[in-house]
């Protein structure tokens, strides 16, 4: 059975070996000389071999002690490196965080707060995967990300959902569309008979008075870039949450849908019963402080 070596005893032996004196080692370690002598003696007993030559005023190492000295130095350095890294991880000063989010959050809500977090934690690496609300939830369930920021695709007993924002759904069309000339918020009946382009967020209309509009949609586009291109060409109109609307696009207009008023709830998604790493927990708490709760 291997002896259990205490780091403190190894440190004291290395000090004695380097300073060639129990007295000097005790002074540098802020311990008494008998305490240092006892630590070295106990280490020798565990190993079953003498490390220090007996007698004489100046400390000399035995051949066994000479052989062990670099080994003990390496062990102490390894211990200190691990202890240092574990401490930094616990203080979330270093670490890796992986999050998944829908593109609208990644482009509209995340940049400012994430830039501040990275500036305050320069040694924390953050990776972001964006996708649909369904894919965000799947990545989280499979444990491939630390947490997600999205609407809840479907109820899941394994997922904890903490609301952070409400996002109103509106109608998106060309800026020169007749609907824009009407002005004000829209009633769903004003959209009847207009060519509708479905997209990944169209499910938000399900269960509302506007659900019948989806039945007459003949085109479904899941990719946002392709959807924007179709809308710019006037192929039809669509519905999108406000955060998903490209504000910089002057060719398109966003018109709030007042009746029915449809919203998606954006929130933090975590796995129930699973703790976050210190770095992930720090990032999540930081983001929650930036965004008022949507409860």
PDB file of C-alpha atoms in Angstrom, residues 105 109-111 113 149 163-165 266 268 286-294:
ATOM      1  CA  UNK A 105     -31.585  37.005 -28.897  1.00  0.00           C
ATOM      2  CA  UNK A 109     -30.189  41.089 -26.561  1.00  0.00           C
ATOM      3  CA  UNK A 110     -26.785  39.436 -26.086  1.00  0.00           C
ATOM      4  CA  UNK A 111     -24.098  41.667 -27.676  1.00  0.00           C
ATOM      5  CA  UNK A 113     -24.217  42.451 -21.903  1.00  0.00           C
ATOM      6  CA  UNK A 149     -31.869  31.554 -23.962  1.00  0.00           C
ATOM      7  CA  UNK A 163     -38.683  34.378 -18.042  1.00  0.00           C
ATOM      8  CA  UNK A 164     -36.596  37.442 -18.904  1.00  0.00           C
ATOM      9  CA  UNK A 165     -38.551  39.256 -21.652  1.00  0.00           C
ATOM     10  CA  UNK A 266     -38.045  34.666 -23.805  1.00  0.00           C
ATOM     11  CA  UNK A 268     -33.308  31.209 -19.487  1.00  0.00           C
ATOM     12  CA  UNK A 286     -24.790  38.546 -14.999  1.00  0.00           C
ATOM     13  CA  UNK A 287     -27.279  38.326 -17.873  1.00  0.00           C
ATOM     14  CA  UNK A 288     -30.263  38.061 -15.532  1.00  0.00           C
ATOM     15  CA  UNK A 289     -29.119  41.276 -13.820  1.00  0.00           C
ATOM     16  CA  UNK A 290     -29.032  43.032 -17.216  1.00  0.00           C
ATOM     17  CA  UNK A 291     -32.546  42.026 -18.229  1.00  0.00           C
ATOM     18  CA  UNK A 292     -35.577  42.742 -16.024  1.00  0.00           C
ATOM     19  CA  UNK A 293     -37.680  39.688 -15.255  1.00  0.00           C
ATOM     20  CA  UNK A 294     -40.735  39.155 -17.442  1.00  0.00           C
TER      21      UNK A 294
END
